[in-house]
XYZ file of C-alpha atoms in Angstrom:
629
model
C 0.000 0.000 0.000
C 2.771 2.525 0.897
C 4.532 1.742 -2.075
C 1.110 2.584 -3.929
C 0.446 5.634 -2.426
C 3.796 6.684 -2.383
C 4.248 5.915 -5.829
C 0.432 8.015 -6.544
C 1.770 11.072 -4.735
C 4.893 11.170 -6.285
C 3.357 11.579 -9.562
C 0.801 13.878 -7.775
C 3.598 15.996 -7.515
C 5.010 15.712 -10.877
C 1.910 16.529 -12.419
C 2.164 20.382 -13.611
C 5.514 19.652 -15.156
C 4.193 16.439 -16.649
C 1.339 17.845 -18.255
C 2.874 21.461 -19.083
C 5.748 19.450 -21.623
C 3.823 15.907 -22.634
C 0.939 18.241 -24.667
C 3.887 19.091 -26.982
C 5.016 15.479 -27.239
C 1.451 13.933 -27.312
C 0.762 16.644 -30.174
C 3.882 15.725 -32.327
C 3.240 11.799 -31.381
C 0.229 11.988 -33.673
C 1.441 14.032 -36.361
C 4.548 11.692 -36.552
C 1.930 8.586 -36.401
C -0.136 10.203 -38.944
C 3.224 10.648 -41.507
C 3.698 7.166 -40.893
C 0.362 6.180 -41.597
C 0.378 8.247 -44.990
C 4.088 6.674 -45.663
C 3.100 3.258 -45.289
C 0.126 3.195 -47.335
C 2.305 5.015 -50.098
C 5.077 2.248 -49.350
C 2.475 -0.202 -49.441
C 0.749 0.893 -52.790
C 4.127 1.008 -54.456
C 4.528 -2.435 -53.224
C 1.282 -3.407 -54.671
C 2.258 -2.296 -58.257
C 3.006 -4.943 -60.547
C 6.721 -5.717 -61.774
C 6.023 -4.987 -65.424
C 4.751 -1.379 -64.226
C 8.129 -0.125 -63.016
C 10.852 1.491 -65.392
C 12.818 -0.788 -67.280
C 16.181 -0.994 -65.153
C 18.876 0.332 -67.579
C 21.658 -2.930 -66.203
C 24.125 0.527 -66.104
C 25.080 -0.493 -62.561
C 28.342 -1.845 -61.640
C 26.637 -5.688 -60.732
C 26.869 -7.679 -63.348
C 25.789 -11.506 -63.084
C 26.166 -13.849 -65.617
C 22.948 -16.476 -64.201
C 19.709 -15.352 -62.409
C 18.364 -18.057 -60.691
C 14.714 -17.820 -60.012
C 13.424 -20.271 -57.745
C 10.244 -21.072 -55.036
C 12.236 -20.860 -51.767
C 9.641 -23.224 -49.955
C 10.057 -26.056 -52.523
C 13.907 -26.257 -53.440
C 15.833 -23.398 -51.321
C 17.846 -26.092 -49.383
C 18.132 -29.015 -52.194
C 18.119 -28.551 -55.624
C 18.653 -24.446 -55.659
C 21.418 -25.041 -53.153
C 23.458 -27.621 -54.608
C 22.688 -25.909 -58.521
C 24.240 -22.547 -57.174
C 26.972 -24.178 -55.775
C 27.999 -25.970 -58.889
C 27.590 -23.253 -61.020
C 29.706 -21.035 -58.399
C 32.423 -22.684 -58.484
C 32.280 -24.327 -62.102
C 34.595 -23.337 -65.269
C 38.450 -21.647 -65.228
C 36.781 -18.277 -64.528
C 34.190 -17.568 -61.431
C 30.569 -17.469 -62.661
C 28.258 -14.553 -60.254
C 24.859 -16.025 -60.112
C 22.555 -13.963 -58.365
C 20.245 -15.656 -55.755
C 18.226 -13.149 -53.293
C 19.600 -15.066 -50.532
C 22.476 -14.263 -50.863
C 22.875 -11.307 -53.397
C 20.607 -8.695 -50.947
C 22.440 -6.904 -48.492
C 20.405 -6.961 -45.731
C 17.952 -3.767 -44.873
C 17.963 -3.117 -49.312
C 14.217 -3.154 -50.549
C 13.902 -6.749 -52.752
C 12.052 -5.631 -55.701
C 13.558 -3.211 -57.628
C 17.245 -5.272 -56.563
C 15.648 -8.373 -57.851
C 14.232 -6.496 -61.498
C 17.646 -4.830 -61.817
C 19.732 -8.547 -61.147
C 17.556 -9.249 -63.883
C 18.500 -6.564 -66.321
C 21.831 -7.608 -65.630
C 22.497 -11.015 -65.578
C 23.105 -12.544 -69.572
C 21.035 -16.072 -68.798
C 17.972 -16.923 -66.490
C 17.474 -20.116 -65.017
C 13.553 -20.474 -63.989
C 13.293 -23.751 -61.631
C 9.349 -24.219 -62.417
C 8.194 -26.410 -59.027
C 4.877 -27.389 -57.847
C 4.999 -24.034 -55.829
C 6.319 -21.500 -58.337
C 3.225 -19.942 -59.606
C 2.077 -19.478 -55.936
C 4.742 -16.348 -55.052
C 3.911 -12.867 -56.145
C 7.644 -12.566 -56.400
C 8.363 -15.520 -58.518
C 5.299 -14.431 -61.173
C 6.456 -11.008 -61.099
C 10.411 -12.069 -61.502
C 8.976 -14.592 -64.535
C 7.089 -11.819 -66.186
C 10.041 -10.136 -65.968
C 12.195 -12.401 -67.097
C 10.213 -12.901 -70.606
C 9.332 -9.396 -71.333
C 13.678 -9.220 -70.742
C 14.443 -11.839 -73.197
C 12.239 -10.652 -76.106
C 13.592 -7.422 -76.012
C 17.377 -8.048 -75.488
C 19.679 -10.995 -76.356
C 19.038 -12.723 -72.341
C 18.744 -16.539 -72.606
C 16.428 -18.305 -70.763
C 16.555 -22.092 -69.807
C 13.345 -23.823 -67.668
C 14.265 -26.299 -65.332
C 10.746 -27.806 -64.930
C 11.386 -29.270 -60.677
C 8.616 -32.350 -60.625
C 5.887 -30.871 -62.848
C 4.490 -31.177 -66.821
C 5.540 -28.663 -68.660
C 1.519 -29.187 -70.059
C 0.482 -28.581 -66.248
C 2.413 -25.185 -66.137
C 0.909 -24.333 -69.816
C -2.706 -25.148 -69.071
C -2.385 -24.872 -65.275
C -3.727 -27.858 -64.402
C -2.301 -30.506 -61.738
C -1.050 -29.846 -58.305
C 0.864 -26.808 -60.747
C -1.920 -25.245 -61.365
C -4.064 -26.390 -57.925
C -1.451 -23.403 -56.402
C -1.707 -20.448 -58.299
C -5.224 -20.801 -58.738
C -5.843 -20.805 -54.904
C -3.226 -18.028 -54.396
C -5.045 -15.640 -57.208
C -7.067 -13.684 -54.552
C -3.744 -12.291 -53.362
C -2.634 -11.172 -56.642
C -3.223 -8.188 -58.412
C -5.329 -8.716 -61.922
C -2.533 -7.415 -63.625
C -0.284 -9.971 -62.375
C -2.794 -12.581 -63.167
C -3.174 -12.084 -66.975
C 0.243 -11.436 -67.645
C 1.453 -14.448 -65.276
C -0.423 -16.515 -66.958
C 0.748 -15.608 -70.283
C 4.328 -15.354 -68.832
C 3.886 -19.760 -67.878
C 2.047 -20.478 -71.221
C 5.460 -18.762 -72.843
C 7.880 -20.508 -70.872
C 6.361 -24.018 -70.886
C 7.064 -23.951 -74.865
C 10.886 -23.433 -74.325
C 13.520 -25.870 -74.650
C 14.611 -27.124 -71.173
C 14.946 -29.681 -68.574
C 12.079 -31.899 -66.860
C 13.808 -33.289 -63.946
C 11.759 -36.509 -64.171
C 13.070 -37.276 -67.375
C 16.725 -36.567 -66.625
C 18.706 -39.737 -65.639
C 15.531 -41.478 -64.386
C 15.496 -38.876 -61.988
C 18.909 -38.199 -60.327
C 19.403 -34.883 -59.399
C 23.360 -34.974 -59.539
C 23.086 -35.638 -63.215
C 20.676 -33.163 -64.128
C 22.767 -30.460 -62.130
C 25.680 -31.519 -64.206
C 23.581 -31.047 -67.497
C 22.419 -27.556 -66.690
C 25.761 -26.628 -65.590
C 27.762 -27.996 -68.804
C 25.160 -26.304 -71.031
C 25.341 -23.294 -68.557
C 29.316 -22.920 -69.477
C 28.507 -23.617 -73.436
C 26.490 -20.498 -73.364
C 29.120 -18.391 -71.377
C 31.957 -19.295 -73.137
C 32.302 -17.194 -75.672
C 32.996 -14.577 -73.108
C 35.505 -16.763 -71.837
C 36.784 -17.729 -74.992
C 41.518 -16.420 -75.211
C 41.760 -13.300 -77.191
C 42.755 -13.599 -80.803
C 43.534 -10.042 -82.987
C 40.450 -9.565 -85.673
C 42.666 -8.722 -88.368
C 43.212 -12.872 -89.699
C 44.902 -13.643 -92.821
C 44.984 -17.012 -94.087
C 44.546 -18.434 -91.201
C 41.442 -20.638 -92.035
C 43.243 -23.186 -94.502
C 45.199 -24.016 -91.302
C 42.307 -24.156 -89.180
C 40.844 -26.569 -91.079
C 43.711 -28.902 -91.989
C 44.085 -29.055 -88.165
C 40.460 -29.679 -87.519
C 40.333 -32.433 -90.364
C 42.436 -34.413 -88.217
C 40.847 -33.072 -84.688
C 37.350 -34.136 -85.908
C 38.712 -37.949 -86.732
C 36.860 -40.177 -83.935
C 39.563 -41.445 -81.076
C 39.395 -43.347 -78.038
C 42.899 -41.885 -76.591
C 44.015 -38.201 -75.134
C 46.066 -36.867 -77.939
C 48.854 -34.163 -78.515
C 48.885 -31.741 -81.468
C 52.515 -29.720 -81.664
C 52.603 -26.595 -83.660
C 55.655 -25.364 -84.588
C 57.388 -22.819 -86.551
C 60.052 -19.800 -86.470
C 59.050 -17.013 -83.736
C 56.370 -14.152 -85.016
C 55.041 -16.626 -87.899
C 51.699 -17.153 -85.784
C 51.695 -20.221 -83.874
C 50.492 -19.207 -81.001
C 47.282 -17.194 -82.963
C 46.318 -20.555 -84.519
C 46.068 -22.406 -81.098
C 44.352 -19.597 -79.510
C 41.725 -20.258 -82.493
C 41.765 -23.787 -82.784
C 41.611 -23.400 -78.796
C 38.175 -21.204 -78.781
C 36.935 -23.395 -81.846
C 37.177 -26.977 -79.342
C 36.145 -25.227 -75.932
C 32.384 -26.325 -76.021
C 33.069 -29.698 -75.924
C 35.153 -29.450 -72.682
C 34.404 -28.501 -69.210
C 37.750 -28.637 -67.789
C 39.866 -25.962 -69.888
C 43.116 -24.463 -69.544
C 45.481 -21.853 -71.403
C 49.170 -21.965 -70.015
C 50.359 -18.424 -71.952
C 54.595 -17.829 -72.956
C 55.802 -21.140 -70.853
C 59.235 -20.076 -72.124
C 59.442 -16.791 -70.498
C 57.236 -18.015 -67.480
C 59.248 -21.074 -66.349
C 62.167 -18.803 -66.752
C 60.719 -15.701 -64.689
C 59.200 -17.963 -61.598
C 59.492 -21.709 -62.036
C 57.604 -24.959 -63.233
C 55.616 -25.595 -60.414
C 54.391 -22.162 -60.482
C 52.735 -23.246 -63.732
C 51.851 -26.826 -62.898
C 49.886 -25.113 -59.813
C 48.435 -22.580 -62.433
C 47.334 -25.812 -64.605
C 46.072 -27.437 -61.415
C 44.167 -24.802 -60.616
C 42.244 -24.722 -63.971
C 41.646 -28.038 -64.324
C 39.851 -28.695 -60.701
C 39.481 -25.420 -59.455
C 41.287 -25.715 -56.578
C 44.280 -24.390 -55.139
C 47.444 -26.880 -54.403
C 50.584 -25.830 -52.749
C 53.203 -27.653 -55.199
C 56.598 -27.439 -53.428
C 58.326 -29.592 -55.920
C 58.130 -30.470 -60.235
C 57.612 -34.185 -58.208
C 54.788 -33.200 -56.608
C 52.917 -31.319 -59.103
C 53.629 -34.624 -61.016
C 52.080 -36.383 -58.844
C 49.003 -34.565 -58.520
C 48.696 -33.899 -62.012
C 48.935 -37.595 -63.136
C 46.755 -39.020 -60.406
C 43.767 -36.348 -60.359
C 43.357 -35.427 -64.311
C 42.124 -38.978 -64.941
C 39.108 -38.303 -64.921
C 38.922 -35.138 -66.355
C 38.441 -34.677 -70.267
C 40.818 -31.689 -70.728
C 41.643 -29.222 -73.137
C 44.793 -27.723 -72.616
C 46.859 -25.080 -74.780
C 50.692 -25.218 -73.906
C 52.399 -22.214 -75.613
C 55.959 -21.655 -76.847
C 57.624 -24.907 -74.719
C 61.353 -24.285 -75.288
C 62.501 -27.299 -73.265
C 61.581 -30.922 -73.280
C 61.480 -30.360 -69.012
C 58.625 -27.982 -69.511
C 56.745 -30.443 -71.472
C 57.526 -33.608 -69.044
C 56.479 -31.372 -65.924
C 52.980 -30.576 -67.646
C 51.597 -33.518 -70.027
C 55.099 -36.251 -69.979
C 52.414 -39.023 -70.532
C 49.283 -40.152 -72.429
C 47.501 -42.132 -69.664
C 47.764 -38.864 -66.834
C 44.655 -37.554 -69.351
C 41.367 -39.039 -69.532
C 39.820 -40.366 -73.064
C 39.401 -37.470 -76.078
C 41.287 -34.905 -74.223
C 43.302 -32.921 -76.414
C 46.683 -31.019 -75.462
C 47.963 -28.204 -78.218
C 51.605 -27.544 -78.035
C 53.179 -24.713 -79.757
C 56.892 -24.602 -79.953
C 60.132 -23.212 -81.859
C 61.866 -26.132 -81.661
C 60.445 -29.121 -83.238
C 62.705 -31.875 -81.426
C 60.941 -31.073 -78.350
C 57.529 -32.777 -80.313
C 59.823 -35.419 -81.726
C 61.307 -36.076 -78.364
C 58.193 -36.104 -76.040
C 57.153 -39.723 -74.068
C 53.569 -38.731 -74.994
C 54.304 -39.074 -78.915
C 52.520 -36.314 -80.759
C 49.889 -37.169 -82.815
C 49.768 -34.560 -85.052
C 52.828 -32.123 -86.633
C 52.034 -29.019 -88.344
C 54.592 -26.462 -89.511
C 53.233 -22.992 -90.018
C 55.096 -21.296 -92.781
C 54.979 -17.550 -93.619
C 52.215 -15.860 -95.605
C 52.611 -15.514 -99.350
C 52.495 -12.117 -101.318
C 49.139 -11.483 -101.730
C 48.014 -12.322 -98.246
C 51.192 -10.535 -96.858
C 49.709 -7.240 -98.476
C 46.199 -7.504 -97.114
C 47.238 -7.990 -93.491
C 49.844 -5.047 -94.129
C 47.172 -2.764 -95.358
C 44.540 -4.500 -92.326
C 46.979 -2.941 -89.914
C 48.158 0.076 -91.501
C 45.132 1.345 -93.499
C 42.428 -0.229 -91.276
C 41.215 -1.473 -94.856
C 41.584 -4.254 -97.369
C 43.620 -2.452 -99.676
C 46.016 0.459 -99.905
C 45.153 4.344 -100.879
C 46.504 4.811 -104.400
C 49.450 6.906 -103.063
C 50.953 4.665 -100.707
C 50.523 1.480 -102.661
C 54.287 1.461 -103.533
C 55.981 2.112 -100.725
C 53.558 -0.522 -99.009
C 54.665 -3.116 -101.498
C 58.282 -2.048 -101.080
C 58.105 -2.270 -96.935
C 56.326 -5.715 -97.476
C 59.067 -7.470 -99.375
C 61.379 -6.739 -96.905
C 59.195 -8.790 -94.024
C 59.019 -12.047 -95.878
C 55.323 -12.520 -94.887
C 56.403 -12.877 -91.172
C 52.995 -11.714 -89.592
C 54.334 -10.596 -86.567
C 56.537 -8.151 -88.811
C 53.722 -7.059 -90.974
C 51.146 -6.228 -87.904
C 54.501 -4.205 -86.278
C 55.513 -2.081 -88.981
C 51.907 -1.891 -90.304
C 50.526 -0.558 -86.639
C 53.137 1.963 -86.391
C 52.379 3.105 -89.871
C 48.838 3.556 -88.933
C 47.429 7.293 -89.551
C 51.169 8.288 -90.280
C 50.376 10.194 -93.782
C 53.672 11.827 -94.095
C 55.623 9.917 -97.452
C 58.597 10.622 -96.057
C 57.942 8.607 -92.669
C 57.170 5.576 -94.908
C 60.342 5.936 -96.820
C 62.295 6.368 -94.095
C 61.025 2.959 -92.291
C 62.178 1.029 -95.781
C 65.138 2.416 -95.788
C 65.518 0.763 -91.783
C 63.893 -2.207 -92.802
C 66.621 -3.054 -95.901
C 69.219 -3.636 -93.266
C 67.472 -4.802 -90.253
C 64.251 -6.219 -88.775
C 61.836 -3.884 -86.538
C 63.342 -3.550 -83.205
C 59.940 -5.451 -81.855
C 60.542 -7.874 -84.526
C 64.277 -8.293 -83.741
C 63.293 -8.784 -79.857
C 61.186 -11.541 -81.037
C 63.494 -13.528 -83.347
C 66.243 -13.038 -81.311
C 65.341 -15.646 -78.613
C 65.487 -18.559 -81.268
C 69.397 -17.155 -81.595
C 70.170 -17.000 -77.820
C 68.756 -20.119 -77.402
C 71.316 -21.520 -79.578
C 74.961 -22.992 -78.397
C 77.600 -21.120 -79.323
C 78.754 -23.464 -82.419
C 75.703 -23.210 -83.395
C 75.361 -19.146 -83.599
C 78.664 -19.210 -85.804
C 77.516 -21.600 -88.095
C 73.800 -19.308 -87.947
C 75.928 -16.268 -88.728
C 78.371 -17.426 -91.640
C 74.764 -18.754 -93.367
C 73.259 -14.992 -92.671
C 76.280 -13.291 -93.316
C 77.433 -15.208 -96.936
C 75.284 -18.541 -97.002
C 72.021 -18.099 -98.095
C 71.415 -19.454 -101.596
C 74.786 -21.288 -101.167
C 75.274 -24.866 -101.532
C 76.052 -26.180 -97.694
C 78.275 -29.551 -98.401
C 81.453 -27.372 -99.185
C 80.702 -24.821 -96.287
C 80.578 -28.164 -93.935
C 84.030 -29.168 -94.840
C 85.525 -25.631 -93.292
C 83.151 -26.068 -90.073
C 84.302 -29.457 -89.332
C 88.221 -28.489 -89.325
C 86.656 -25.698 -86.681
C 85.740 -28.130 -84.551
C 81.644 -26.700 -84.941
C 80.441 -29.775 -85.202
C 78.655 -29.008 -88.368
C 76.302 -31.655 -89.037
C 74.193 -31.044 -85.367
C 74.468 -28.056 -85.405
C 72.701 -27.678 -89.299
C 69.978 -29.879 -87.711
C 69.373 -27.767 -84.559
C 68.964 -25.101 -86.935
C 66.559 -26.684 -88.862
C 64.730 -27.923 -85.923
C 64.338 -24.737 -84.254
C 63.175 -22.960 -87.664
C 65.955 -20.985 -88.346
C 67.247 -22.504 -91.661
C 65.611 -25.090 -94.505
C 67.938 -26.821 -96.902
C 66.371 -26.394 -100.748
C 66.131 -29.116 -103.152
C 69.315 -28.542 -104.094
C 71.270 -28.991 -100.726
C 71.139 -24.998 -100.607
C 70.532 -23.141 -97.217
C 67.269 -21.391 -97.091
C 66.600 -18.710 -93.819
C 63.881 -16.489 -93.675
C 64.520 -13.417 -94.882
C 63.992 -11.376 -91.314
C 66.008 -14.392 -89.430
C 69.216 -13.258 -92.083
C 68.709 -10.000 -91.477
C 68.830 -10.561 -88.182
C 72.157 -12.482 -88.536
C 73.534 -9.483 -90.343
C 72.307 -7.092 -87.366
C 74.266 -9.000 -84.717
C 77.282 -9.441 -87.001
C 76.906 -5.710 -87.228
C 77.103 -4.975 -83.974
C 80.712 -6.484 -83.410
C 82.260 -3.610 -85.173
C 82.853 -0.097 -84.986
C 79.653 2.171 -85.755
C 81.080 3.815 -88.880
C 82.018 -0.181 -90.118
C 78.496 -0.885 -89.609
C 77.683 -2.952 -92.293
C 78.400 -5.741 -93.686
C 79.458 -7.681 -97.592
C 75.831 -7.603 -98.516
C 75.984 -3.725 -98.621
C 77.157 -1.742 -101.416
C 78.660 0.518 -98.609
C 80.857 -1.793 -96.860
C 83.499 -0.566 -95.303
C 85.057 -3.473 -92.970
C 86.446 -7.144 -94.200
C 86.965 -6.630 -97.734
C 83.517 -6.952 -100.087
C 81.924 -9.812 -101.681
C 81.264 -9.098 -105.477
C 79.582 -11.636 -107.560
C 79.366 -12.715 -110.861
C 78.561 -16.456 -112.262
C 78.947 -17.972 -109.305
C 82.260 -16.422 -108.757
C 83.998 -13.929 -105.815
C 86.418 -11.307 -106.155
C 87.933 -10.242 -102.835
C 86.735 -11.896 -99.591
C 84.107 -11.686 -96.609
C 83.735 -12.939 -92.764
C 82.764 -15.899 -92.449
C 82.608 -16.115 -88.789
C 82.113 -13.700 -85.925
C 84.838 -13.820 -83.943
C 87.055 -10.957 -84.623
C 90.297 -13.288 -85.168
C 88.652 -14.946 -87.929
C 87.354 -11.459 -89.475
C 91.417 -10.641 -89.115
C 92.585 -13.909 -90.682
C 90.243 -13.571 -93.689
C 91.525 -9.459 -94.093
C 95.038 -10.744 -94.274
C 94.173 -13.624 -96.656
C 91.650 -11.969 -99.478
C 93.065 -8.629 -99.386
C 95.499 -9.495 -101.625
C 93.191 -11.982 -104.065
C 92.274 -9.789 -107.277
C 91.829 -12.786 -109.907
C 87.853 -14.710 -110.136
C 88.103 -17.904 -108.113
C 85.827 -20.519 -107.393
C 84.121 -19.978 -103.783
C 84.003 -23.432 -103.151
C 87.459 -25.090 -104.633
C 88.613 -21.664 -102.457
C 87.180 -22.914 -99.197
C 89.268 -26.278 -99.337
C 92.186 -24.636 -99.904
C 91.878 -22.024 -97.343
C 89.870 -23.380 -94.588
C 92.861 -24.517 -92.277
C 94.168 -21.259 -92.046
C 90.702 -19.687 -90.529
C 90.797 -22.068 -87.523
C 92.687 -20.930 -84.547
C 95.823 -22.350 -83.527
């Protein structure tokens, strides 16, 4: 009682105060309850509104997904939703973004308009049609959507129809149509007519009925949706390859003649060919071509300068990590071995391997045929043929890519330079001078012909012509020089004396001086042809590229004073007396080899020869005195 009354007079006391400020606060309690009240009702109107009402979202945002997966929540949140997302989360060699409202909301956003703009913005929808679908609001509204989306843009839609007839969801009959028809009083009319024309619409497209699908077996039919899932989003996956192609398509489809043959075993193809001719181009496109056929993909770019830079089981983890999207440590080329050999099984694989310089690097990566699993397919692309010739996994298929002739040369000149198929009439000249200084090397034509580009001044052109008589394009020279200083160093000399004198030349007399040398001639004539850098003709001549000899010429260049700079080839030389010819015959001498005792020996020697000899009865009289002592 005392507590009561003490408690009563206490707020006796209190009451003048009370009363004089809680007016205000009563006063702005309503108003604010009022505001509310008018807010809510707006809020709740807007909520009302049909989907299809709102604005268009513009997908200008920065969220881009490549799946929306619309789904009933109460029917297949925790199974088949949940396990699809998963897969398709974590499938392919890039990471798919598949937006589910679960888990794509922050929470305290609004749901709608995030869900319509997901939509705008995701390139495929995947509809799982369940006994429940038609029952949500949200999933009518997000189907409506979805269709008016795909007929007015290029989004791809794929029904997964979860346990129902595609006839029940078309005619709304069944337990299918038992649930929207007893959830219609909640829906606005709107809603109604264009749901139902939204289900009519999507139970005529091409999809999945799960009942159908491996007598039932979910895993499977998660599988299929994901594989076709990765089809469709390839092509954004797909390695980059330049759209200026020449001539590349007769090589495409010799290759792909072969590809196409039926097999039963993982198989090899080796490309190979001098640096800048395009090897690695037409396995990029060969690559992209395959890709749909195989879910496990990858694309191990420049091994060469890679292995070189870090080491091979940085790569083998890089490959490891494609192929089953997961990352290893690998401590050890043993280990990634290992793991490679005993894990890729069971994977059908498409792998591109580009510009292996060393037998190693191949071993480390794909040594065997049995690590792969049946129809894979491995591309190799290589300078240096013996590495195909020499790898435990025999390569199926050789192909040498050669350089472009003339008249494809000129259109993938003027592709780069003019932007166009042909040249403008005042610069068709000079372009067909610049161009028979590249040899068709297409690494040399898109060079020269992108630095050309927009350059209108004549006297730019001429000057690059004028550079390009006596040696390759710096970016060009970069390029080829790697097959050189990959070479042993009997092996550069012999390179040189063919750049320098050789080419044209008949090699059996030119063999006879390298042998007393001590060059070891006859390997080191087949390392050059292995790695590209030389052909023997019909005739037992030498044959190099015409870049690769001036490239020979630049480095011989380089040994000797700047004003010397050139070389018996020029009708300026000023160093080791000049080569003239006529018939077949020399007057006065050249270098034969690089090393400045030689250039020395051969000064003392031809200076003094005025009368025509024969080159080659002159080699086997002079040879031992160009050896050292």
């Amino acid at each position: 009682m005392d507590n009561g009354r003490s408690h009563i007079e206490t707020n006796e006391g209190m009451h003048p105060f009370v009363m004089g400020r809680s007016f205000g606060a009563l006063v702005a309690t309503i108003l604010f309850c009022m505001l509310a009240f008018n807010l809510l009702k707006k809020k709740k109107k807007r909520a009302s509104t049909p989907s299809f009402i709102s604005p268009m979202p513009t997908g200008e945002g920065n969220d881009h997904y490549d799946v929306f997966l619309s789904f009933r929540g109460l029917d297949t949140r925790k199974e088949f939703a949940d396990h699809l997302y998963h897969n398709l989360d974590k499938a392919g060699i890039v990471p798919v973004f598949v937006f589910r409202d679960d888990k794509s909301i922050p929470i305290g956003e609004e749901f709608g308009p995030r869900i319509l703009d997901a939509i705008a913005r995701s390139k495929i929808s995947i509809l799982i049609i369940s006994k429940n679908y038609a029952s949500s609001k949200w999933c009518l509204r997000e189907l409506i959507h979805i269709m008016d989306h795909m007929k007015s843009t290029s989004h791809i839609v794929l029904p997964i129809f979860y346990k129902v007839d595609p006839s029940d969801v078309r005619h709304l009959k069944g337990s299918f149509g038992k649930a929207f028809h007893s959830h219609k009083k909640y829906f606005d009319e709107e809603d109604i007519q264009k749901g139902q024309q939204a289900l009519k619409e999507v139970s005529h497209l091409h999809g999945w009925e799960s009942e159908k699908v491996a007598n039932g077996h979910e895993g499977e039919l998660v599988e299929k949706v994901v594989e076709n899932i990765m089809s469709k989003l390839r092509q954004d996956f797909q390695l980059d390859v330049t759209k200026h192609l020449v001539g590349i398509g007769d090589h495409v489809n010799k290759i792909r003649k072969w590809v196409d043959t039926p097999t039963s075993v993982a198989r090899m193809i080796g490309i190979y060919g001098m640096g800048g001719i395009g090897k690695t181009t037409l396995a990029k496109v060969i690559y992209n071509q395959l890709s749909d056929d195989f879910v496990h993909r990858s694309f191990l770019a420049d091994i060469r300068e890679t292995a070189h830079r870090n080491n091979m089981p940085y790569l083998q983890k890089q490959l490891i990590k494609d192929i089953l999207q997961i990352e290893h440590q690998v401590g050890n080329v043993d280990y990634g071995i290992s793991l490679i050999k005993s894990r890729f099984k069971r994977k059908k694989v498409l792998i591109l391997l580009d510009d292996v310089d060393d037998k190693n690097q191949l071993d480390a990566l794909a040594r065997e045929r049995d690590w792969f699993m049946l129809e894979s397919m491995i591309i190799v692309t290589t300078r240096n043929e013996a590495i195909l010739d020499q790898s435990e996994f025999e390569v199926d298929y050789k192909y040498e890519l050669n350089e472009l002739d003339g008249k494809r040369a000129l259109l993938l000149f003027n592709r780069q330079a003019f932007r166009m198929d042909h040249s403008p009439g005042e610069f068709e000249g000079i372009s067909r001078d610049i161009i028979s200084n590249m040899g068709g090397l297409p690494l040399a034509l898109q060079v020269v012909g992108s630095y050309l580009y927009k350059k209108t001044n004549r006297n730019v052109w001429e000057d690059v012509w004028e550079q390009l008589k006596n040696e390759p394009h710096r970016d060009v020279q970069k390029t080829l020089h790697i097959s050189y200083d990959a070479l042993q160093n009997e092996h550069k000399q012999i390179f040189l004396d063919i750049a320098c004198f050789l080419v044209g030349e008949v090699s059996r007399f030119a063999m006879y001086m390298w042998e007393d040398c001590g060059l070891y001639p006859s390997q080191g004539i087949e390392e050059l042809k292995l790695r590209c850098l030389i052909k023997i003709g019909d005739h037992g001549e030498f044959e190099m590229h015409d870049q690769l000899r001036d490239l020979g010429r630049s480095i011989f260049c380089q040994g000797q004073l700047l004003e010397k700079r050139s070389g018996p080839w020029d009708h300026y030389y000023k160093g080791v007396p000049k080569v003239l010819r006529f018939d077949g015959m020399v007057k006065c001498g050249t270098p034969f080899f690089f090393s400045p005792s030689y250039f020395n020996t051969f000064n003392l020697i031809y200076s003094n020869i005025s009368s025509r000899i024969d080159i080659c009865s002159y080699f086997l009289r002079v040879n031992i005195h160009l050896c050292p002592s």
